[in-house]
Short mmCIF file of C-alpha atoms (C1' of nucleotides) in Angstrom, two decimals:
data_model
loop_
_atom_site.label_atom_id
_atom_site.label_comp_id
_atom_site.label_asym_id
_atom_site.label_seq_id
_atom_site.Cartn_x
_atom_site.Cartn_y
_atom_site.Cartn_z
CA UNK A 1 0.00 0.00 0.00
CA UNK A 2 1.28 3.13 -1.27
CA UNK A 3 -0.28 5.82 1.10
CA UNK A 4 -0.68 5.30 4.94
CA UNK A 5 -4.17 6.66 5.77
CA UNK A 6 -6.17 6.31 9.01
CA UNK A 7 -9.14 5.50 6.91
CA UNK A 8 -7.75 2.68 4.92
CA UNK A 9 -6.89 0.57 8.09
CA UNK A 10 -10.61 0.84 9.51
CA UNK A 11 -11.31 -0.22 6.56
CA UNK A 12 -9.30 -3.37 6.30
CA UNK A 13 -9.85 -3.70 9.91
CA UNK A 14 -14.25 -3.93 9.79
CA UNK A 15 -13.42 -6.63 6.58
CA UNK A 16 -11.27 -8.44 8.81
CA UNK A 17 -14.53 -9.02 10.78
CA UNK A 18 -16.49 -9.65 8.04
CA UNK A 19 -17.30 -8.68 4.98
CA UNK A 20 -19.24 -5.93 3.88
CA UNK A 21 -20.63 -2.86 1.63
CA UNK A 22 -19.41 0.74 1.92
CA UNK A 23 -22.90 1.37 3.01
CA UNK A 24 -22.88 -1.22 5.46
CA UNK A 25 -19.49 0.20 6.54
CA UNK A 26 -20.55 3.54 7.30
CA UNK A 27 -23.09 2.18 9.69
CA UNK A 28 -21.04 0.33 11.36
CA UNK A 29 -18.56 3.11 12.15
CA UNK A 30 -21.72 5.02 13.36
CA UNK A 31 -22.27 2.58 15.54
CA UNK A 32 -19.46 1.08 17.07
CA UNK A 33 -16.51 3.43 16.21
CA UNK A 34 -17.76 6.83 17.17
CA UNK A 35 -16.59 7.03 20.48
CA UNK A 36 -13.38 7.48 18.94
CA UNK A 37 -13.26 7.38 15.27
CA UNK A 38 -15.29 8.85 12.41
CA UNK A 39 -15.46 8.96 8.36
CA UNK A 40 -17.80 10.32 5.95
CA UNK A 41 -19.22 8.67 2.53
CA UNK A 42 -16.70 10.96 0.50
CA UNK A 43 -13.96 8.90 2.43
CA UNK A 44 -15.08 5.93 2.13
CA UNK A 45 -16.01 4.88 -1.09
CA UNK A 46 -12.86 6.51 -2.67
CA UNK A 47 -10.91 4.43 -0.27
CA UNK A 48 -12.88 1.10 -0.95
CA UNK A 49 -12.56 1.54 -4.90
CA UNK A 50 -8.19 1.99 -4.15
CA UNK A 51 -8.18 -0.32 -1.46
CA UNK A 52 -9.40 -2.75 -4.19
CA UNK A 53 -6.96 -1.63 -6.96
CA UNK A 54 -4.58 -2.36 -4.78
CA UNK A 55 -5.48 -5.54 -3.83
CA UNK A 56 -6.04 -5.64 -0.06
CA UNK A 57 -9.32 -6.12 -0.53
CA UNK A 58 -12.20 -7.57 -3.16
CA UNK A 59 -15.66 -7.06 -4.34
CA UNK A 60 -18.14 -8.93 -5.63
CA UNK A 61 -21.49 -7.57 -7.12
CA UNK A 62 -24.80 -8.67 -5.42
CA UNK A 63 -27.28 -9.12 -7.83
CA UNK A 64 -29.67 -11.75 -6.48
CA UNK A 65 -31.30 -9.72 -3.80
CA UNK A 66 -33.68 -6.36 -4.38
CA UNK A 67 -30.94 -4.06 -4.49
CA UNK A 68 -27.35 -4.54 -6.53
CA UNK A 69 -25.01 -3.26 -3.78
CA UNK A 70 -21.00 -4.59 -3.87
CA UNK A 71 -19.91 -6.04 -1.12
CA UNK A 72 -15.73 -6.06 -0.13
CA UNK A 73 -13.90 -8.83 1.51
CA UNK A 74 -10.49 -8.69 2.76
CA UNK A 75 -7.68 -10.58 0.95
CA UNK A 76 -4.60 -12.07 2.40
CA UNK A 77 -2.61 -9.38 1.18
CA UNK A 78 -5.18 -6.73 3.03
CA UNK A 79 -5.06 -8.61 6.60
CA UNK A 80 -1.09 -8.34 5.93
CA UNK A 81 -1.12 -4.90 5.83
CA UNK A 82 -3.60 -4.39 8.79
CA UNK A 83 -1.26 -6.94 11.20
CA UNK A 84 1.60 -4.93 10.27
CA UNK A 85 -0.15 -1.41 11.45
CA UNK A 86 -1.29 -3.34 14.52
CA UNK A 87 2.09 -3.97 15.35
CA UNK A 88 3.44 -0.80 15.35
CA UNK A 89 3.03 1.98 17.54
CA UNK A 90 0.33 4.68 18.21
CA UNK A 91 1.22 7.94 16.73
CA UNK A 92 -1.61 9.74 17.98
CA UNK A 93 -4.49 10.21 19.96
CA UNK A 94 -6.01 13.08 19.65
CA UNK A 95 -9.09 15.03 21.44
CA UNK A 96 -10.82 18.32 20.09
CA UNK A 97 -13.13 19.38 22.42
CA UNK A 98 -14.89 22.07 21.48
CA UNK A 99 -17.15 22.21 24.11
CA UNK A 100 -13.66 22.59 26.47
CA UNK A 101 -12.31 25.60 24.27
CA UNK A 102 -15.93 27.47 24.71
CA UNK A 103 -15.81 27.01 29.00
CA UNK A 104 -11.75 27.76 28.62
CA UNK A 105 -12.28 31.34 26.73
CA UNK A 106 -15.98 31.57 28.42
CA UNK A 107 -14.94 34.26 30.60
CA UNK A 108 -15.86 36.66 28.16
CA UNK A 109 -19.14 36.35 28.37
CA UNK A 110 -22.34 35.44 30.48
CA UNK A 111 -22.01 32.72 32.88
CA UNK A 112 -25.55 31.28 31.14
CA UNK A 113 -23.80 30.82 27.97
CA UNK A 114 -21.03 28.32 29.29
CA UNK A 115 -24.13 26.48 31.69
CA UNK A 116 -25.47 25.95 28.58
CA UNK A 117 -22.50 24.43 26.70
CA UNK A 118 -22.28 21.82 29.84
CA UNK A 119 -25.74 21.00 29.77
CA UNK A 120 -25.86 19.74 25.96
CA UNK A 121 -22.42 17.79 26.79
CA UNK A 122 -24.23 16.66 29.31
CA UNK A 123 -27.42 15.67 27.76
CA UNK A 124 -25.68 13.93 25.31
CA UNK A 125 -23.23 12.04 27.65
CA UNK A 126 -26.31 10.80 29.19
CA UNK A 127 -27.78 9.87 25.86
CA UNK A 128 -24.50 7.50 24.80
CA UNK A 129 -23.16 5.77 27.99
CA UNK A 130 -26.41 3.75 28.64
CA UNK A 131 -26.18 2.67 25.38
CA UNK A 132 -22.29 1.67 25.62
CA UNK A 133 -23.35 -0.02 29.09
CA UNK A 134 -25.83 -2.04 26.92
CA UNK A 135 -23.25 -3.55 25.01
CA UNK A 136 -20.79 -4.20 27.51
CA UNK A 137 -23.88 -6.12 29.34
CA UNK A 138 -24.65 -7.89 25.93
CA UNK A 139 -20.65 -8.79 25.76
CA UNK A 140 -19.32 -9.49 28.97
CA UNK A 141 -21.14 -13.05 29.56
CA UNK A 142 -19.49 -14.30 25.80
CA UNK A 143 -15.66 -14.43 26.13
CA UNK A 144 -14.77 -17.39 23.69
CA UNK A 145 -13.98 -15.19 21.06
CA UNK A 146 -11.01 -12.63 20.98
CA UNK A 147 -12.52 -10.32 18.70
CA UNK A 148 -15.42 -9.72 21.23
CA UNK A 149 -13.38 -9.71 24.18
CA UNK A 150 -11.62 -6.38 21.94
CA UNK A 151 -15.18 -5.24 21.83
CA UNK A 152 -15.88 -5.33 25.86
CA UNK A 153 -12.84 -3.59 26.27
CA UNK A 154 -13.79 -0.91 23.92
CA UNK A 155 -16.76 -0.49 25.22
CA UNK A 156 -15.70 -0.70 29.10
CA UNK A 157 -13.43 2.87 27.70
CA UNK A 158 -16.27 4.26 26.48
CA UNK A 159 -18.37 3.80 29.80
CA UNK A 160 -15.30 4.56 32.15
CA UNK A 161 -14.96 8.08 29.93
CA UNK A 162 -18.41 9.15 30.21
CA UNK A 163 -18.91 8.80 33.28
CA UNK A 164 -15.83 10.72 34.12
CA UNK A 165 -17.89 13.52 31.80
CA UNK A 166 -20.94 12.94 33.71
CA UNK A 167 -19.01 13.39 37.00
CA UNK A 168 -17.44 16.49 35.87
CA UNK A 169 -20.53 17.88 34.76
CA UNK A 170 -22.09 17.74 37.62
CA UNK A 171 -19.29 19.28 39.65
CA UNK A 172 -18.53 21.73 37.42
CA UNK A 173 -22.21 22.94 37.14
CA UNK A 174 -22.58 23.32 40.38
CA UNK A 175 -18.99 25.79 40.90
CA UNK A 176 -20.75 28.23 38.00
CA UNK A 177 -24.58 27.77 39.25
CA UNK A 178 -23.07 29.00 42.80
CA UNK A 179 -21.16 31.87 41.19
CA UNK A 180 -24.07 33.27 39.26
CA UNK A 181 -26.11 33.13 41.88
CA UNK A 182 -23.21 35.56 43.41
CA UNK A 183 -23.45 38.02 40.50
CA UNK A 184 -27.00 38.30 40.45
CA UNK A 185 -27.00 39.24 44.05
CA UNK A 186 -24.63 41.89 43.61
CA UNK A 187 -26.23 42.90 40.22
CA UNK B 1 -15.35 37.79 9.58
CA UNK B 2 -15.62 35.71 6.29
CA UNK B 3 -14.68 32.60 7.24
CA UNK B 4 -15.43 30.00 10.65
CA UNK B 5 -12.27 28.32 11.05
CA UNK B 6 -11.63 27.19 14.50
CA UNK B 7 -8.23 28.57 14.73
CA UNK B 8 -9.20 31.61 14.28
CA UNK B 9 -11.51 31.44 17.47
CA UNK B 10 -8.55 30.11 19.36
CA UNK B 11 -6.57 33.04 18.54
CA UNK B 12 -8.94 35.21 19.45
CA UNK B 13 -9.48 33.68 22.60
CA UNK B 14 -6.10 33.28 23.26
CA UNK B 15 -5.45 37.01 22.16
CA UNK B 16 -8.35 38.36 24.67
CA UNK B 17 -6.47 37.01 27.37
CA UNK B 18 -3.11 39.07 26.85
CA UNK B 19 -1.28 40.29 23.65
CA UNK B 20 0.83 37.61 22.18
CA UNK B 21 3.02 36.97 19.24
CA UNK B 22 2.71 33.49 17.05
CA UNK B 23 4.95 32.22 18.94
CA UNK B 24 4.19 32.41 22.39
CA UNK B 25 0.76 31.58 20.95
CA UNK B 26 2.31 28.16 19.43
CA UNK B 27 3.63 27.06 23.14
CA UNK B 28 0.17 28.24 25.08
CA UNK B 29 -1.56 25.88 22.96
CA UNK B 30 0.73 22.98 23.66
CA UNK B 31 0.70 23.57 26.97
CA UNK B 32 -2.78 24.87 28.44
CA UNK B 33 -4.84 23.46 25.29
CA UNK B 34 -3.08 20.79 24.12
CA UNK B 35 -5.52 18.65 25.98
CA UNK B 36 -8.83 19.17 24.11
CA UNK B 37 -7.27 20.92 21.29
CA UNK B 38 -3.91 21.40 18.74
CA UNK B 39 -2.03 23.61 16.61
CA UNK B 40 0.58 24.03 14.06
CA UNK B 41 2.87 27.39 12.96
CA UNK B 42 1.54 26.63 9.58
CA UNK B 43 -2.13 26.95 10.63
CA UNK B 44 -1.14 29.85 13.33
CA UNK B 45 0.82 32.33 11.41
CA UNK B 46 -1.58 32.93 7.98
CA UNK B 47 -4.42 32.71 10.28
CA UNK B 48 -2.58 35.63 12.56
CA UNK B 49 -2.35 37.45 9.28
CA UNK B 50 -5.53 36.80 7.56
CA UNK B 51 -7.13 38.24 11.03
CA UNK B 52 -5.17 41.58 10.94
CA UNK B 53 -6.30 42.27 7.72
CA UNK B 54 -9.94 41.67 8.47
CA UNK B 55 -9.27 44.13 11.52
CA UNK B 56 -10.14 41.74 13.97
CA UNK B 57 -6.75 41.81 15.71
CA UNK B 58 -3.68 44.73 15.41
CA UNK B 59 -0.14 44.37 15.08
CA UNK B 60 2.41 46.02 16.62
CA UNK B 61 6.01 45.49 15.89
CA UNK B 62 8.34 44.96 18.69
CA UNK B 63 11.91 46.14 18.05
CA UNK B 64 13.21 47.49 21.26
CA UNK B 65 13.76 43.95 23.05
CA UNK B 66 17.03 42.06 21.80
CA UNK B 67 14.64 39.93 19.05
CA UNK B 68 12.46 41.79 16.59
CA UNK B 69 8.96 40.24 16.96
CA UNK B 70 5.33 41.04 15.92
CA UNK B 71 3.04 41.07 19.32
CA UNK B 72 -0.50 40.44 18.02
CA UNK B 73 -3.79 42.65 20.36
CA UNK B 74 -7.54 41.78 20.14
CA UNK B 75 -9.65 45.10 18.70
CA UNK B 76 -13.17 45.30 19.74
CA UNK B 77 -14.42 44.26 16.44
CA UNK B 78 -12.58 40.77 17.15
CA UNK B 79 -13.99 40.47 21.23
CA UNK B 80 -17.32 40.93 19.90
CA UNK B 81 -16.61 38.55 16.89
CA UNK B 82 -15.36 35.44 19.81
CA UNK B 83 -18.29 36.57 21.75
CA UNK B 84 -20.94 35.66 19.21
CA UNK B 85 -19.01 32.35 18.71
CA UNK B 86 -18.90 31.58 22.67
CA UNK B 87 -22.56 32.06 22.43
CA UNK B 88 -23.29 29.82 19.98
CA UNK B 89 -23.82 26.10 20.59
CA UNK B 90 -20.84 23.52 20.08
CA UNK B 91 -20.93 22.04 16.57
CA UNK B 92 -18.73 19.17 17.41
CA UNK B 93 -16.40 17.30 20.14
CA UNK B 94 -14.42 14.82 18.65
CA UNK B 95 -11.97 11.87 20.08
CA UNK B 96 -9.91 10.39 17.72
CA UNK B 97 -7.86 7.71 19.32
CA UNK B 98 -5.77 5.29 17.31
CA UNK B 99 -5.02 3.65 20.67
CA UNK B 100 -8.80 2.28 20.35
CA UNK B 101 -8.86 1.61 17.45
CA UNK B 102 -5.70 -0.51 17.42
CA UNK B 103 -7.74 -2.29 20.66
CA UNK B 104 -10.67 -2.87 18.60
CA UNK B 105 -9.10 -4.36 15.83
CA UNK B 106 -6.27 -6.16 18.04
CA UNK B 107 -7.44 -9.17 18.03
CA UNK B 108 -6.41 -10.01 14.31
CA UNK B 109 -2.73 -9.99 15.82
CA UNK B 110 -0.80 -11.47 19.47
CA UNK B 111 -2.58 -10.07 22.48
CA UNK B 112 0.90 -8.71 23.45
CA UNK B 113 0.91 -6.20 20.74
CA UNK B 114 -2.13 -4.60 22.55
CA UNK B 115 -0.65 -4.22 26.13
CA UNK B 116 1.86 -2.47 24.39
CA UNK B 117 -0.30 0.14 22.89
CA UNK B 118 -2.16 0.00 26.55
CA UNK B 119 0.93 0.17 28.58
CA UNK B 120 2.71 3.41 26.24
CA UNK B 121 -1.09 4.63 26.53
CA UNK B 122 -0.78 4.48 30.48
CA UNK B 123 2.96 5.78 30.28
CA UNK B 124 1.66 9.09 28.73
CA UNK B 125 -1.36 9.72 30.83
CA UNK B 126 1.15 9.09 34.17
CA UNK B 127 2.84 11.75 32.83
CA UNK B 128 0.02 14.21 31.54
CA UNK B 129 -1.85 14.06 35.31
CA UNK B 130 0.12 14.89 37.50
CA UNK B 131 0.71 18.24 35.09
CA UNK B 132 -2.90 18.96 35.27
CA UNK B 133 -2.85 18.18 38.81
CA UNK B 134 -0.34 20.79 39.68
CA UNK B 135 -2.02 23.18 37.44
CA UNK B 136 -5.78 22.36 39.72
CA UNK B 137 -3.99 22.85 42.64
CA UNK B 138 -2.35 26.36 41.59
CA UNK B 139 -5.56 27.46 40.68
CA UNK B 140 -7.71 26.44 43.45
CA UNK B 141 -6.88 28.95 45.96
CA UNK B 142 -7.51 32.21 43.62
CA UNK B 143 -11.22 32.16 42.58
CA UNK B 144 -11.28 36.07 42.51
CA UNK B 145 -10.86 36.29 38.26
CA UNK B 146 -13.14 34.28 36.26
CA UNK B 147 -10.89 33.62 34.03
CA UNK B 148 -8.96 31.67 36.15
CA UNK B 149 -12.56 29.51 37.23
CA UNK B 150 -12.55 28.87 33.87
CA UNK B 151 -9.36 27.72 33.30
CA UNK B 152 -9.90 25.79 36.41
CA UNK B 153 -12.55 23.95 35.53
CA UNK B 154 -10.91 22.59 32.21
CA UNK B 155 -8.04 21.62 33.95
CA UNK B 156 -10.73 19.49 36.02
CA UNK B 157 -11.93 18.66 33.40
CA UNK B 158 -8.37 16.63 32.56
CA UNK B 159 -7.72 15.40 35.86
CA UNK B 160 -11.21 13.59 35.35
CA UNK B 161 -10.66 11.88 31.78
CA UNK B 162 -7.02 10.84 32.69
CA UNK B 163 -7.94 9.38 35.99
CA UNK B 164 -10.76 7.47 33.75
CA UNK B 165 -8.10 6.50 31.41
CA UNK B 166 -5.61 5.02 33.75
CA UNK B 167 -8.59 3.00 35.60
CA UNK B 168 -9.25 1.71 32.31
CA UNK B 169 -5.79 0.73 31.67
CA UNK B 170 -4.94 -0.95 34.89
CA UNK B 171 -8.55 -3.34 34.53
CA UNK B 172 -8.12 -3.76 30.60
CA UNK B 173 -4.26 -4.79 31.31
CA UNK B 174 -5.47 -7.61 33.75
CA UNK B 175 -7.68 -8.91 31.49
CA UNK B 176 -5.49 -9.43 28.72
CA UNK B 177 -2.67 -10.56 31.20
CA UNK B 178 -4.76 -13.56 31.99
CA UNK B 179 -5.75 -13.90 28.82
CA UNK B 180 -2.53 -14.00 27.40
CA UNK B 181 -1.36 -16.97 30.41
CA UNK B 182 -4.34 -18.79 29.09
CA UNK B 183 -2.85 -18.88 25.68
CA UNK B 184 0.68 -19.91 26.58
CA UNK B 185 -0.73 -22.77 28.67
CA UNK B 186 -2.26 -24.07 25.72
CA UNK B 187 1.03 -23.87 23.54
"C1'" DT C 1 -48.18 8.86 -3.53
"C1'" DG C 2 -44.86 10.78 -0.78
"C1'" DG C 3 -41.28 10.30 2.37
"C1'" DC C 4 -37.74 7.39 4.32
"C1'" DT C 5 -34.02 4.19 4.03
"C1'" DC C 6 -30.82 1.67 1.05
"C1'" DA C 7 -26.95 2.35 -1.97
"C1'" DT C 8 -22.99 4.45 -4.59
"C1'" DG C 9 -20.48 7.95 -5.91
"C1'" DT C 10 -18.10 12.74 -7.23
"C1'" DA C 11 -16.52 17.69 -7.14
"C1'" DA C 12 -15.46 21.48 -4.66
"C1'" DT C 13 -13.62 22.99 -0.91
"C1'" DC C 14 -11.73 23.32 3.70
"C1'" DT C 15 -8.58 22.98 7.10
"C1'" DG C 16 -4.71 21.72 8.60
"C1'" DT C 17 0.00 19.41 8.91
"C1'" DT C 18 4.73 18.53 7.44
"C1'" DA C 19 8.82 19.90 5.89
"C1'" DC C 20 11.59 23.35 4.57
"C1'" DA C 21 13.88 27.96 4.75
"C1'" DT C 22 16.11 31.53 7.31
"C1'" DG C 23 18.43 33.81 10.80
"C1'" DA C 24 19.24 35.84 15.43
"C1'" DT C 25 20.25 35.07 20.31
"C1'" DT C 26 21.21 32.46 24.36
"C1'" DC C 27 22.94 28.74 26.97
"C1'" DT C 28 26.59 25.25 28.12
"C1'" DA D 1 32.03 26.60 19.35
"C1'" DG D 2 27.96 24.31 18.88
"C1'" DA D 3 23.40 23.18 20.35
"C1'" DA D 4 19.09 24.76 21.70
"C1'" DT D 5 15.63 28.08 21.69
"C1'" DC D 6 13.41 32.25 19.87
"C1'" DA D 7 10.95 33.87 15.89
"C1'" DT D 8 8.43 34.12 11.39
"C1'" DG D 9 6.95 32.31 7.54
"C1'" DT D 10 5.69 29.45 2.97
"C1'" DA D 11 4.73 25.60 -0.37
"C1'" DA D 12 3.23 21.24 -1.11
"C1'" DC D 13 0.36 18.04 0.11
"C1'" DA D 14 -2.82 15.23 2.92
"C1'" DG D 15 -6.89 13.92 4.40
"C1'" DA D 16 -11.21 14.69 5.12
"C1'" DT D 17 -16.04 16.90 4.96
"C1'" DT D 18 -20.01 18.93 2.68
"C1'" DA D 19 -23.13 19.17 -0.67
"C1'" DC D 20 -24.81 17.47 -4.58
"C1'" DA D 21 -26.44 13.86 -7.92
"C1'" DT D 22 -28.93 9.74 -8.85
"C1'" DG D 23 -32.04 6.13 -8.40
"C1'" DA D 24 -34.31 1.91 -6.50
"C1'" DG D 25 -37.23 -0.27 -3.03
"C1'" DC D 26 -40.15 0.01 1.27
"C1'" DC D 27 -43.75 1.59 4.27
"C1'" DA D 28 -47.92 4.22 5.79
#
DNA sequence: TGGCTCATGTAATCTGTTACATGATTCT
DNA sequence: AGAATCATGTAACAGATTACATGAGCCA
């Protein structure tokens, strides 16, 4: 493989599962990745159609059900190429938080405004993490396979994370509540 | 202002804090932001100019120190500009973390490959911690600025993910530890 | 019949990083 | 003297998103 991108390993990576269509593959990342990955259609396909020139992975055209799609499987070649990235190192992990960068410049304006930021983090935090707690429910009583015991742990980050969001929330709520109150008083 | 980029915001932010040159606005990144967000000089310095022109920051040159350097102020025009963004809700918070990914994936090569990525994982966030630590505990006894409430909070906010993060790594370790004794039984 | 989901793709554009270039000053 | 840091910048490229285009099948 010529280039080295992020996209083409997740890629190779959800085939090494099990086959699938870009469509299908979008889903999935949706689903399971976006705790801490992400891609777009305009990635995707593009990287599915060189992924295939290149031979790491192939496709077949579905014909025989209501809708043609093409699904990809992985080749030998392909699941080369992904063990070798899984061997090496992390280069980075990265967090952009913009919700962070609004409370860390949010001294310039109303107190309200930042409350409000926390409150949709919030909101949403409690939105995901019972959903990531159903799965590692669903996945911690099945640990014959590998691949799912990579799943629980996964999932167990994803849980252990939020609630550390939740937690802070909370706290941090309370600090700017109290010091509103403060201004209003003296307003 | 034309455009929405993000680091412009940061600039701004960073700028209605104190007047600052590219540089020193390079290093407060990597150092006070660098945990929910990042930076480069190629992103920093056209941005820098791009926002003088539209006259939402001002330039002064600096040739009476020993190094000739260009220290960058916030105008009105530009606090009002970053105010209208803080009041707006967050579009996005995004984690992107190979480490995961590698995890979820990991089981397509030798468990040990993945307590490595854990372990440098855990190496790096026992280093980042106590940082933030320090930095809570500084800030904790002067709650007379809000800026520095703010700042406090988001350095909370770090001391709560990495905690989360190193509880994560200590449990997921174990269970690939025995997982990995399991296998060599069986060899 | 009209709206939603399935399904694949492209073009324009954005946003940013990496690597390079340059040179002064300060530390050891 | 040489390495590290201060200081500013650009050009090439990477890597991705957004918005658009297209159309079939499914459900109410």
């Amino acid at each position: 493989m010529a280039t080295d991108k992020k996209i083409d390993y997740v890629l190779l990576g959800l085939l090494s599962h099990e086959p699938m269509t870009g469509y299908e593959i979008k889903r999935r990342i949706d689903v399971s990745l976006k705790l801490f990955w992400s891609a777009s259609y305009g990635s995707i396909y593009p990287a599915l159609n060189a992924l295939e020139k290149s031979g790491a992975i192939v496709k077949k055209e579905i014909k025989d059900t209501k809708r043609e799609k093409i699904q990809y499987s992985i080749t030998e070649e392909g699941r080369e190429i992904l063990r070798e990235w899984l061997k090496k190192p992390v280069v980075k992990d990265e967090i952009r938080f913009e919700t962070i960068l609004k409370l860390f410049f949010g001294s310039e304006v109303e107190q309200q405004f930042t409350l409000e930021h926390i409150d949709a983090f919030e909101q949403k935090a409690k939105e995901v993490k019972p959903m990531l707690q159903t799965v590692v429910n669903q996945l911690e009583p099945i640990q014959e396979e590998r691949t799912h015991q990579h799943y629980l742990l996964a999932a167990k980050f994803g849980v252990k994370i939020y609630d550390a969001f939740l937690e802070w929330c909370e706290e941090s709520k309370e600090v700017l509540e109290k010091e509103q109150k403060k201004e209003d008083k003296n307003r």
